[in-house]
Every structure is written in structure tokens, then in C-alpha cells.
Amino acid sequence: MDEVFDGLGALFGDFREGTVQELRRDDMLDSMLKIANAAEVAARLVNEIVEEHEDKMQLDDEGHLIIVGQLAIYRVDVNSFMGKFVNPFSYNSFDVVEVHPKSGLVKEPKSACVQVLHQENMPAYDLFAGYLLGLLNDEVSWLHESLSPLRRTLFQIYGLARSPLSHSLEQHYANTVSGEFDFKNETFTFEGTNGWSWRIHFGLPLHKGYRIEYQKPRQSWWNLLFEDHEKEGTGHYALCNFFEMVEHLSEAPAALKGASDWQTDPILLRKVAADYPSLAKSLVDKLTCSNYSPDDIYTDYEEPINGEQADVIKDLDVQVLRTAGVPLAHA
């Protein structure tokens, strides 16, 4: 193949001579070496991070890196990560990390799949460095939107009782929903919309879920919504765990107007509407439609609600229509 002359290279003092394929191979090699060099720099960064935080990061005899965070202790399989780096085609995410309580390592730890947001062209070890620092600074990172698996795992370990989670959880909810924990009485109170407040009772040993109460404007008392939300609700995802529940209720009752039975728990919707005339009136057309039947309501898992739940909804529908001022003859 004919040799080519690199005119631009010669003009700027970087003369290259060779065939088209030779020059292209040189470019490919140069790109690969740059990536390898960047990986070496990033690998040294990981080593420096571990060295700098030796009191919080130590390697055990099985090649796992023990990271002592503010909320828990993490055991990371470093060899597994490096195996993925050697063969990038097998790499699509980090392996699950062992999560141990802050009090020490346990024989049967919980696990979490912790993901790190990456940027294009970021060396793998840079990503790993961010992963390690995220676990080390877990008091900040665990509330990040993308780390819901870690939140669930930490909740499995500690629950809502006072624990290493409490401080950051109190700050987070004080800033987002004007929330306040009362650990003595085991309650969490926070703001909803339209002047409503919500109160969640935890630490109830005979309950599967939480007791949920609400307070309307100018009320000094609390109204019971659910004595045990897991037993009395339909299992809707909006109430499936503490974080989703607080987010959902903090937008209520306003967000319940126009919400379908897919978007909220249908029992919660009707319980609130039965005590909130404007919401009740917004449901009248639906509840008085000729083809409406509680037996046809499906859960968010695309399964029909059970007969007992349908009967509860039928009774609540009557209360909602009464609150809306609809004559019972039309109910």
C-alpha cells in the first residue's frame, strides 16, 4: 500500500510517515495506551484513598475491603471488581456489597446492590473510587435518589428506632417535609398539603405495618386512617415502605384529586375522601357510573383486590357519597 504524507502533522511539527493502515494502527494503539495510562492513574487514586483512610478502610485475608461508614460497615469484594476490570465484557454493575450493623461484623449480613453514577469515558477505577467514597460517606450518600437499595437494606437492619440513621434522617425530613421524629413516643409527624398533617406510629410489636393518622386544619386532635396499614390497605406500592409512604402522604390530600386506583391505595383514597368533601365530590362521577364495581379494582400488581378489600371499599364508597352530599338512593 502506498505511503502517505501527513501534511497537517508536518505543518505543526508532528511529522508522521507510513501507510494509511500503519497510521491508523498507531492511532488505535495510542488510544489504548491513553486508556491504560488513565486506568493506572485511577488505580493509584484508589490505593491512595484506601491508604489515606486506613483507620476506616482495611483489607481482610479474603481480599475484601472493609469500610467503616457512619451508618454501617461494608465488606466489598475487591477481587470480583478487578475481575470485571480484566474482562470488561462481563462487567455491567457492581456486585452486591455486604452491609453489617455499625456495632460490628455479623455472620449473616444483609446485602445491597449499590450503583454509582458514572460519566462517559470515566476509567473503571475512578468509578470504583467514587463507590468507595460513597460508602465511606454513607450518611450523605444513602439518601441519594439512586441508592434506594442501600436505604432498604439499612432500614432492614435498623428500622425507625433511634440508630446511626437517625441524625441524617431527621435532618433530611426536617428540610423536605417539615418532619419531626419523637423517638420517646415512637412517632414521625410531617406536613401534607392543604394544611393537613400526618403522623406515623412505629415501634408497634404486634403490627405488621404502621399506624397512620392525619390532622386537618384547625384540629387539635388526630384522626385514625389506618391502625395497621399493611393489614388494612391493599398493598399499594405508594405505601410499600417508609420512604415511599412519606413522599406520597406529603403530597396529599391535593395529589389524591384525580388519582386513579392505580396511582394510590384505593382504600386510602376513600378513607380520606370520606372526611374531605372536595375530594369526595371529585369521586362522585366515578362511583355512580353504571359500570363501576369495587370488584373490578386491580392492585398495582395487575391482580384484582380480594373480596374482603372490595367489601371495605363498598362501605367506604357509601361514606364518600354521603360526604359529597349525594342522596343515598343514587349511591
mmCIF file of N, CA, C and O in Angstrom, residues 63 77-87 125 128:
data_model
loop_
_atom_site.group_PDB
_atom_site.id
_atom_site.type_symbol
_atom_site.label_atom_id
_atom_site.label_comp_id
_atom_site.label_asym_id
_atom_site.label_seq_id
_atom_site.Cartn_x
_atom_site.Cartn_y
_atom_site.Cartn_z
ATOM 1 N N GLY A 63 -9.375 -10.849 50.660
ATOM 2 C CA GLY A 63 -9.385 -9.886 49.567
ATOM 3 C C GLY A 63 -10.582 -8.966 49.569
ATOM 4 O O GLY A 63 -10.892 -8.340 48.550
ATOM 5 N N ASP A 77 -16.090 -6.894 47.812
ATOM 6 C CA ASP A 77 -15.265 -7.913 47.166
ATOM 7 C C ASP A 77 -14.402 -7.244 46.094
ATOM 8 O O ASP A 77 -14.820 -7.077 44.947
ATOM 9 N N VAL A 78 -13.187 -6.854 46.470
ATOM 10 C CA VAL A 78 -12.292 -6.150 45.557
ATOM 11 C C VAL A 78 -11.869 -7.056 44.406
ATOM 12 O O VAL A 78 -11.788 -6.628 43.249
ATOM 13 N N ASN A 79 -11.594 -8.323 44.696
ATOM 14 C CA ASN A 79 -11.147 -9.243 43.645
ATOM 15 C C ASN A 79 -12.206 -9.410 42.561
ATOM 16 O O ASN A 79 -11.883 -9.526 41.374
ATOM 17 N N SER A 80 -13.463 -9.424 42.971
ATOM 18 C CA SER A 80 -14.537 -9.551 41.991
ATOM 19 C C SER A 80 -14.572 -8.336 41.077
ATOM 20 O O SER A 80 -14.749 -8.459 39.860
ATOM 21 N N PHE A 81 -14.382 -7.162 41.662
ATOM 22 C CA PHE A 81 -14.367 -5.953 40.835
ATOM 23 C C PHE A 81 -13.203 -5.988 39.856
ATOM 24 O O PHE A 81 -13.355 -5.681 38.672
ATOM 25 N N MET A 82 -12.026 -6.360 40.331
ATOM 26 C CA MET A 82 -10.864 -6.383 39.449
ATOM 27 C C MET A 82 -11.034 -7.422 38.346
ATOM 28 O O MET A 82 -10.556 -7.242 37.229
ATOM 29 N N GLY A 83 -11.743 -8.508 38.652
ATOM 30 C CA GLY A 83 -12.025 -9.498 37.621
ATOM 31 C C GLY A 83 -12.866 -8.912 36.505
ATOM 32 O O GLY A 83 -12.648 -9.193 35.323
ATOM 33 N N LYS A 84 -13.816 -8.077 36.867
ATOM 34 C CA LYS A 84 -14.637 -7.413 35.853
ATOM 35 C C LYS A 84 -13.808 -6.408 35.056
ATOM 36 O O LYS A 84 -14.046 -6.187 33.871
ATOM 37 N N PHE A 85 -12.834 -5.797 35.714
ATOM 38 C CA PHE A 85 -11.998 -4.831 35.014
ATOM 39 C C PHE A 85 -11.095 -5.538 34.000
ATOM 40 O O PHE A 85 -10.849 -5.038 32.905
ATOM 41 N N VAL A 86 -10.619 -6.728 34.369
ATOM 42 C CA VAL A 86 -9.785 -7.507 33.448
ATOM 43 C C VAL A 86 -10.604 -7.925 32.231
ATOM 44 O O VAL A 86 -10.131 -7.894 31.100
ATOM 45 N N ASN A 87 -11.858 -8.317 32.481
ATOM 46 C CA ASN A 87 -12.738 -8.713 31.381
ATOM 47 C C ASN A 87 -13.951 -7.789 31.378
ATOM 48 O O ASN A 87 -14.980 -8.097 31.976
ATOM 49 N N TYR A 125 -11.511 2.443 37.451
ATOM 50 C CA TYR A 125 -11.050 2.627 38.823
ATOM 51 C C TYR A 125 -11.483 3.975 39.398
ATOM 52 O O TYR A 125 -11.597 4.129 40.613
ATOM 53 N N PHE A 128 -14.716 3.099 40.706
ATOM 54 C CA PHE A 128 -14.540 2.341 41.946
ATOM 55 C C PHE A 128 -14.188 3.273 43.102
ATOM 56 O O PHE A 128 -14.657 3.092 44.230
#
